[in-house]
């Protein structure tokens, strides 16, 4: 199962960053998103399409419909610069997107 | 607090096996499962497999079938990943991550990662 993400997204501080994740009938699966900074382990920022784990800022939000899941970061901060990965699963396997490098400049 | 602490870096020769451990604390071990995910240098995340800490059920990514075994030891709250017949392309950081008890889903806590280097 392939999940496709843009290689890179750039945004200015304070603006809204949008990262997409495309997969066949993805809207009928649960999607989640991870943030990974260099040399660190991934951190779950969105689960079950739209939910934020405890401790994740409100500026992170998610949606999932049709063939596309979307991670939105409102009021992006320099600390949000990182790689972001989407993930989805079915009864047999788990897939990660290839990752999107978010640059805040 | 939930902690997953992995074993240290390993250097292996091609054809050898490696076993990475992941000791959990801060929650009821048998109420969750584990997934193992690897990341080659400069590359993305790759799911390898999952285990239920409750009943030992496993699921493996097809490309690793026959070469990987995931186990748990409830007496020490530790999960293990064993990968056999190593090749240079297996050089990667291997992460354990807490998962659901009935099947792989999202991963809310991750270990610090274990670098496995395969080199002759």
Coordinates of C-alpha atoms in Angstrom, one line a residue, chain A residues 1-99:
Chain A
X1 CA 0.0 0.0 0.0
X2 CA 1.6 3.2 -1.2
X3 CA 1.3 6.6 0.5
X4 CA 2.6 9.6 -1.4
X5 CA 3.8 12.8 0.2
X6 CA 5.5 15.8 -1.3
X7 CA 9.2 15.8 -0.8
X8 CA 9.3 19.3 0.7
X9 CA 7.1 22.1 1.8
X10 CA 8.2 25.6 2.7
X11 CA 6.4 28.2 4.8
X12 CA 7.1 31.5 6.4
X13 CA 6.8 31.8 10.2
X14 CA 3.2 32.6 11.3
X15 CA 1.7 31.2 8.1
X16 CA -0.2 27.9 7.5
X17 CA 1.6 24.8 6.4
X18 CA -0.3 22.1 4.6
X19 CA 1.2 18.6 4.0
X20 CA -0.8 16.0 2.0
X21 CA -0.7 12.3 2.0
X22 CA -2.3 10.4 -0.9
X23 CA -3.3 6.8 -1.1
X24 CA -6.0 4.6 -2.7
X25 CA -9.2 5.0 -0.7
X26 CA -7.2 6.5 2.2
X27 CA -10.4 8.2 3.5
X28 CA -11.7 4.7 4.5
X29 CA -8.7 4.0 6.7
X30 CA -7.4 5.8 9.8
X31 CA -4.4 8.0 9.1
X32 CA -1.9 9.5 11.6
X33 CA 1.1 11.8 11.4
X34 CA 4.5 11.9 13.0
X35 CA 7.0 14.7 13.4
X36 CA 10.7 13.7 13.3
X37 CA 13.6 16.1 14.0
X38 CA 17.2 15.2 13.1
X39 CA 18.7 12.6 15.3
X40 CA 15.4 12.1 17.2
X41 CA 12.7 9.5 17.3
X42 CA 9.4 10.2 15.7
X43 CA 6.6 11.9 17.7
X44 CA 3.0 11.3 17.1
X45 CA 1.2 14.6 16.4
X46 CA -2.1 13.4 14.9
X47 CA -3.9 10.1 15.3
X48 CA -7.1 8.7 13.9
X49 CA -7.3 11.4 11.3
X50 CA -8.0 14.4 13.5
X51 CA -7.0 13.8 17.1
X52 CA -4.1 15.4 18.9
X53 CA -2.2 13.5 21.6
X54 CA -1.8 15.2 24.9
X55 CA 1.0 17.8 24.8
X56 CA 0.7 18.5 21.0
X57 CA 0.0 22.2 20.3
X58 CA -3.5 23.1 19.0
X59 CA -1.9 24.6 15.9
X60 CA -1.6 21.0 14.6
X61 CA -4.7 19.6 13.0
X62 CA -5.6 16.8 10.6
X63 CA -8.3 15.7 8.1
X64 CA -8.8 12.7 5.9
X65 CA -11.3 12.3 3.1
X66 CA -11.4 10.5 -0.3
X67 CA -7.8 9.6 -1.2
X68 CA -6.0 12.3 0.8
X69 CA -5.1 12.9 4.4
X70 CA -3.9 16.4 5.3
X71 CA -1.8 17.7 8.1
X72 CA -2.3 21.4 8.8
X73 CA 0.0 23.5 11.0
X74 CA -1.5 27.0 11.7
X75 CA 0.7 29.8 12.7
X76 CA 3.8 27.7 11.9
X77 CA 6.8 28.3 14.2
X78 CA 10.5 27.8 13.5
X79 CA 10.4 24.9 16.0
X80 CA 8.0 23.0 13.6
X81 CA 10.8 22.6 11.1
X82 CA 11.1 18.8 10.7
X83 CA 10.3 15.8 8.6
X84 CA 6.7 14.7 8.7
X85 CA 5.4 11.2 7.9
X86 CA 1.9 10.0 7.4
X87 CA 0.9 6.4 8.3
X88 CA -2.1 4.2 7.6
X89 CA -2.8 0.6 8.2
X90 CA -5.2 -2.2 7.3
X91 CA -5.7 -5.7 8.7
X92 CA -2.6 -7.0 7.1
X93 CA 0.1 -4.3 7.0
X94 CA 1.2 -0.8 7.9
X95 CA 2.4 1.8 5.4
X96 CA 4.4 5.0 5.9
X97 CA 4.5 7.9 3.4
X98 CA 7.9 8.8 2.1
X99 CA 8.1 11.9 4.3

